[in-house]
PDB file of C-alpha atoms in Angstrom:
ATOM      1  CA  UNK A  77       0.000   0.000   0.000  1.00 87.00           C
ATOM      2  CA  UNK A  78       2.881   2.313   0.822  1.00 90.00           C
ATOM      3  CA  UNK A  79       4.237   2.091  -2.744  1.00 90.00           C
ATOM      4  CA  UNK A  80       0.811   2.837  -4.225  1.00 89.00           C
ATOM      5  CA  UNK A  81       0.585   6.010  -2.145  1.00 89.00           C
ATOM      6  CA  UNK A  82       4.133   6.992  -3.167  1.00 89.00           C
ATOM      7  CA  UNK A  83       3.187   6.656  -6.835  1.00 87.00           C
ATOM      8  CA  UNK A  84       0.029   8.724  -6.354  1.00 85.00           C
ATOM      9  CA  UNK A  85       1.955  11.472  -4.578  1.00 89.00           C
ATOM     10  CA  UNK A  86       4.570  11.618  -7.316  1.00 85.00           C
ATOM     11  CA  UNK A  87       1.785  12.231  -9.848  1.00 81.00           C
ATOM     12  CA  UNK A  88       0.742  15.356  -7.899  1.00 75.00           C
ATOM     13  CA  UNK A  89      -2.828  14.971  -9.166  1.00 77.00           C
ATOM     14  CA  UNK A  90      -4.757  14.671  -5.908  1.00 80.00           C
ATOM     15  CA  UNK A  91      -6.783  16.765  -3.502  1.00 81.00           C
ATOM     16  CA  UNK A  92      -4.731  17.172  -0.337  1.00 84.00           C
ATOM     17  CA  UNK A  93      -7.512  16.648   2.215  1.00 83.00           C
ATOM     18  CA  UNK A  94      -8.704  13.502   0.432  1.00 86.00           C
ATOM     19  CA  UNK A  95      -5.268  11.915   0.242  1.00 89.00           C
ATOM     20  CA  UNK A  96      -4.512  12.726   3.903  1.00 92.00           C
ATOM     21  CA  UNK A  97      -7.800  11.090   4.908  1.00 91.00           C
ATOM     22  CA  UNK A  98      -6.914   7.975   2.883  1.00 93.00           C
ATOM     23  CA  UNK A  99      -3.473   7.792   4.487  1.00 94.00           C
ATOM     24  CA  UNK A 100      -5.109   7.996   7.937  1.00 92.00           C
ATOM     25  CA  UNK A 101      -7.630   5.330   6.969  1.00 92.00           C
ATOM     26  CA  UNK A 102      -4.922   2.874   5.918  1.00 93.00           C
ATOM     27  CA  UNK A 103      -2.872   3.652   9.017  1.00 93.00           C
ATOM     28  CA  UNK A 104      -5.909   2.890  11.206  1.00 92.00           C
ATOM     29  CA  UNK A 105      -6.396  -0.377   9.307  1.00 91.00           C
ATOM     30  CA  UNK A 106      -2.725  -1.186  10.125  1.00 93.00           C
ATOM     31  CA  UNK A 107      -1.763  -1.253   6.452  1.00 93.00           C
ATOM     32  CA  UNK A 108       0.793   1.523   7.020  1.00 94.00           C
ATOM     33  CA  UNK A 109       3.303   1.916   9.841  1.00 95.00           C
ATOM     34  CA  UNK A 110       3.477   5.126  11.836  1.00 95.00           C
ATOM     35  CA  UNK A 111       6.714   6.056  10.078  1.00 95.00           C
ATOM     36  CA  UNK A 112       5.203   5.397   6.648  1.00 95.00           C
ATOM     37  CA  UNK A 113       2.124   7.436   7.564  1.00 94.00           C
ATOM     38  CA  UNK A 114       4.205  10.426   8.693  1.00 94.00           C
ATOM     39  CA  UNK A 115       6.448  10.242   5.620  1.00 94.00           C
ATOM     40  CA  UNK A 116       3.466  10.045   3.254  1.00 94.00           C
ATOM     41  CA  UNK A 117       1.696  12.945   4.968  1.00 92.00           C
ATOM     42  CA  UNK A 118       4.779  15.137   4.674  1.00 90.00           C
ATOM     43  CA  UNK A 119       5.272  14.220   1.028  1.00 91.00           C
ATOM     44  CA  UNK A 120       1.569  14.813   0.300  1.00 88.00           C
ATOM     45  CA  UNK A 121       1.782  18.325   1.727  1.00 86.00           C
ATOM     46  CA  UNK A 122       4.977  19.116  -0.177  1.00 85.00           C
ATOM     47  CA  UNK A 123       3.730  17.801  -3.532  1.00 82.00           C
ATOM     48  CA  UNK A 124       0.144  19.078  -3.332  1.00 79.00           C
ATOM     49  CA  UNK A 125      -0.886  21.080  -6.359  1.00 71.00           C
ATOM     50  CA  UNK A 126      -2.693  24.259  -5.204  1.00 65.00           C
ATOM     51  CA  UNK A 127      -5.034  23.963  -8.182  1.00 59.00           C
ATOM     52  CA  UNK A 128      -6.356  20.698  -6.721  1.00 59.00           C
ATOM     53  CA  UNK A 129      -6.332  21.653  -3.044  1.00 57.00           C
ATOM     54  CA  UNK A 130      -7.455  24.419  -0.767  1.00 58.00           C
ATOM     55  CA  UNK A 131      -5.066  25.744   1.837  1.00 55.00           C
ATOM     56  CA  UNK A 132      -5.400  24.287   5.311  1.00 61.00           C
ATOM     57  CA  UNK A 133      -7.823  26.040   7.634  1.00 66.00           C
ATOM     58  CA  UNK A 134      -5.155  27.934   9.597  1.00 69.00           C
ATOM     59  CA  UNK A 135      -3.623  29.296   6.389  1.00 71.00           C
ATOM     60  CA  UNK A 136      -7.054  30.458   5.245  1.00 69.00           C
ATOM     61  CA  UNK A 137      -7.710  32.082   8.649  1.00 75.00           C
ATOM     62  CA  UNK A 138      -4.343  33.860   8.555  1.00 73.00           C
ATOM     63  CA  UNK A 139      -5.032  35.079   5.011  1.00 73.00           C
ATOM     64  CA  UNK A 140      -8.464  36.382   6.003  1.00 77.00           C
ATOM     65  CA  UNK A 141      -7.057  38.100   9.094  1.00 79.00           C
ATOM     66  CA  UNK A 142      -4.447  39.919   7.006  1.00 78.00           C
ATOM     67  CA  UNK A 143      -7.102  40.951   4.469  1.00 81.00           C
ATOM     68  CA  UNK A 144      -9.340  42.271   7.246  1.00 84.00           C
ATOM     69  CA  UNK A 145      -6.443  44.235   8.728  1.00 79.00           C
ATOM     70  CA  UNK A 146      -5.636  45.709   5.325  1.00 79.00           C
ATOM     71  CA  UNK A 147      -9.273  46.672   4.776  1.00 81.00           C
ATOM     72  CA  UNK A 148      -9.523  48.229   8.242  1.00 79.00           C
ATOM     73  CA  UNK A 149      -6.375  50.255   7.577  1.00 77.00           C
ATOM     74  CA  UNK A 150      -7.750  51.369   4.231  1.00 75.00           C
ATOM     75  CA  UNK A 151     -11.072  52.407   5.765  1.00 75.00           C
ATOM     76  CA  UNK A 152      -9.366  54.234   8.638  1.00 72.00           C
ATOM     77  CA  UNK A 153      -7.082  56.128   6.229  1.00 67.00           C
ATOM     78  CA  UNK A 154      -9.816  56.986   3.778  1.00 59.00           C
ATOM     79  CA  UNK A 155     -10.828  60.591   4.324  1.00 47.00           C
ATOM     80  CA  UNK A 156     -13.716  60.694   1.887  1.00 46.00           C
ATOM     81  CA  UNK A 157     -16.068  58.160   0.441  1.00 46.00           C
ATOM     82  CA  UNK A 158     -15.555  57.749  -3.266  1.00 50.00           C
ATOM     83  CA  UNK A 159     -17.522  60.527  -4.928  1.00 48.00           C
ATOM     84  CA  UNK A 160     -19.137  60.359  -8.343  1.00 47.00           C
ATOM     85  CA  UNK A 161     -17.211  61.839 -11.265  1.00 49.00           C
ATOM     86  CA  UNK A 162     -18.383  65.020 -12.942  1.00 46.00           C
ATOM     87  CA  UNK A 163     -20.628  62.996 -15.231  1.00 50.00           C
ATOM     88  CA  UNK A 164     -22.380  61.471 -12.199  1.00 55.00           C
ATOM     89  CA  UNK A 165     -20.694  58.063 -12.512  1.00 62.00           C
ATOM     90  CA  UNK A 166     -18.584  56.482  -9.785  1.00 78.00           C
ATOM     91  CA  UNK A 167     -16.786  53.806 -11.795  1.00 83.00           C
ATOM     92  CA  UNK A 168     -14.889  53.571 -15.057  1.00 85.00           C
ATOM     93  CA  UNK A 169     -16.000  50.880 -17.461  1.00 87.00           C
ATOM     94  CA  UNK A 170     -12.379  49.767 -17.992  1.00 87.00           C
ATOM     95  CA  UNK A 171     -12.095  48.694 -14.339  1.00 88.00           C
ATOM     96  CA  UNK A 172     -14.575  45.844 -14.861  1.00 93.00           C
ATOM     97  CA  UNK A 173     -13.511  42.478 -16.288  1.00 93.00           C
ATOM     98  CA  UNK A 174     -15.817  39.736 -17.615  1.00 95.00           C
ATOM     99  CA  UNK A 175     -16.694  37.125 -14.993  1.00 95.00           C
ATOM    100  CA  UNK A 176     -14.223  34.225 -15.158  1.00 92.00           C
ATOM    101  CA  UNK A 177     -14.973  30.723 -13.895  1.00 88.00           C
ATOM    102  CA  UNK A 178     -13.500  30.085 -10.448  1.00 86.00           C
ATOM    103  CA  UNK A 179     -11.387  26.944 -10.070  1.00 83.00           C
ATOM    104  CA  UNK A 180     -10.596  27.040  -6.348  1.00 81.00           C
ATOM    105  CA  UNK A 181     -10.179  29.202  -3.267  1.00 79.00           C
ATOM    106  CA  UNK A 182      -7.093  30.833  -4.766  1.00 82.00           C
ATOM    107  CA  UNK A 183      -9.042  32.626  -7.518  1.00 84.00           C
ATOM    108  CA  UNK A 184     -12.377  33.422  -5.859  1.00 91.00           C
ATOM    109  CA  UNK A 185     -13.665  36.960  -6.054  1.00 93.00           C
ATOM    110  CA  UNK A 186     -13.374  39.162  -2.974  1.00 92.00           C
ATOM    111  CA  UNK A 187     -14.954  42.353  -1.668  1.00 92.00           C
ATOM    112  CA  UNK A 188     -14.482  45.155  -4.161  1.00 91.00           C
ATOM    113  CA  UNK A 189     -13.682  42.987  -7.194  1.00 93.00           C
ATOM    114  CA  UNK A 190     -15.378  44.380 -10.294  1.00 94.00           C
ATOM    115  CA  UNK A 191     -16.884  42.180 -13.001  1.00 95.00           C
ATOM    116  CA  UNK A 192     -19.321  42.281 -15.896  1.00 94.00           C
ATOM    117  CA  UNK A 193     -21.944  39.716 -16.764  1.00 95.00           C
ATOM    118  CA  UNK A 194     -24.673  39.893 -19.393  1.00 93.00           C
ATOM    119  CA  UNK A 195     -24.006  43.580 -20.057  1.00 92.00           C
ATOM    120  CA  UNK A 196     -24.282  44.588 -16.407  1.00 93.00           C
ATOM    121  CA  UNK A 197     -21.607  45.730 -13.971  1.00 94.00           C
ATOM    122  CA  UNK A 198     -21.139  44.247 -10.500  1.00 95.00           C
ATOM    123  CA  UNK A 199     -18.926  44.630  -7.437  1.00 94.00           C
ATOM    124  CA  UNK A 200     -18.385  41.745  -5.011  1.00 94.00           C
ATOM    125  CA  UNK A 201     -19.932  42.318  -1.569  1.00 93.00           C
ATOM    126  CA  UNK A 202     -18.360  39.213   0.006  1.00 91.00           C
ATOM    127  CA  UNK A 203     -15.038  37.418   0.069  1.00 90.00           C
ATOM    128  CA  UNK A 204     -14.684  33.979  -1.479  1.00 89.00           C
ATOM    129  CA  UNK A 205     -17.355  34.409  -4.159  1.00 90.00           C
ATOM    130  CA  UNK A 206     -17.217  31.615  -6.727  1.00 90.00           C
ATOM    131  CA  UNK A 207     -20.540  32.111  -8.524  1.00 90.00           C
ATOM    132  CA  UNK A 208     -21.565  34.824 -11.009  1.00 92.00           C
ATOM    133  CA  UNK A 209     -24.373  37.271 -10.213  1.00 94.00           C
ATOM    134  CA  UNK A 210     -26.808  35.275 -12.342  1.00 91.00           C
ATOM    135  CA  UNK A 211     -26.345  32.349  -9.944  1.00 89.00           C
ATOM    136  CA  UNK A 212     -25.665  34.053  -6.581  1.00 89.00           C
ATOM    137  CA  UNK A 213     -27.003  37.608  -6.729  1.00 89.00           C
ATOM    138  CA  UNK A 214     -26.697  38.264  -2.967  1.00 90.00           C
ATOM    139  CA  UNK A 215     -22.897  38.293  -3.254  1.00 92.00           C
ATOM    140  CA  UNK A 216     -22.857  41.057  -5.861  1.00 94.00           C
ATOM    141  CA  UNK A 217     -23.912  44.711  -5.993  1.00 93.00           C
ATOM    142  CA  UNK A 218     -25.324  45.811  -9.346  1.00 93.00           C
ATOM    143  CA  UNK A 219     -23.630  49.154 -10.123  1.00 92.00           C
ATOM    144  CA  UNK A 220     -24.615  49.341 -13.774  1.00 88.00           C
ATOM    145  CA  UNK A 221     -26.207  52.780 -13.315  1.00 85.00           C
ATOM    146  CA  UNK A 222     -23.011  54.142 -11.715  1.00 83.00           C
ATOM    147  CA  UNK A 223     -20.590  53.109 -14.467  1.00 81.00           C
ATOM    148  CA  UNK A 224     -19.069  55.700 -16.779  1.00 69.00           C
ATOM    149  CA  UNK A 225     -20.145  54.687 -20.271  1.00 63.00           C
ATOM    150  CA  UNK A 226     -17.902  55.086 -23.336  1.00 56.00           C
ATOM    151  CA  UNK A 227     -20.119  57.790 -24.812  1.00 45.00           C
ATOM    152  CA  UNK A 228     -19.685  60.045 -21.759  1.00 44.00           C
TER     153      UNK A 228
END
């Protein structure tokens, strides 16, 4: 069993949490020694492809804490709320990118991210948004009426 796990880990095509659970399962069934289990867990963590795996919970918590601190600092340093431009629009059309499919936690949309979908303009109201406004409208603010159009 040990060799099968080694081969899987060398392929780097696995979801980290799943493979760690399998290693634990085979250790509990006494099909892996404690040393083999520890070695496989270490190798699994080192070889994990971020595209296939989310960061561990503590890493995610640390990332969120640093983002919150950065946002708090930004809010505390901001003297004025963003005011509309002379034309009455708050946002430039060029700042919005078409919604792109999310593949994992590493490329989710976060508060303030600007996207377009079906000719409308949206800003993310939450962190970790993986779905477009047409699927999960509560995570997005429709700002279409506040976008500076090309003709202006």
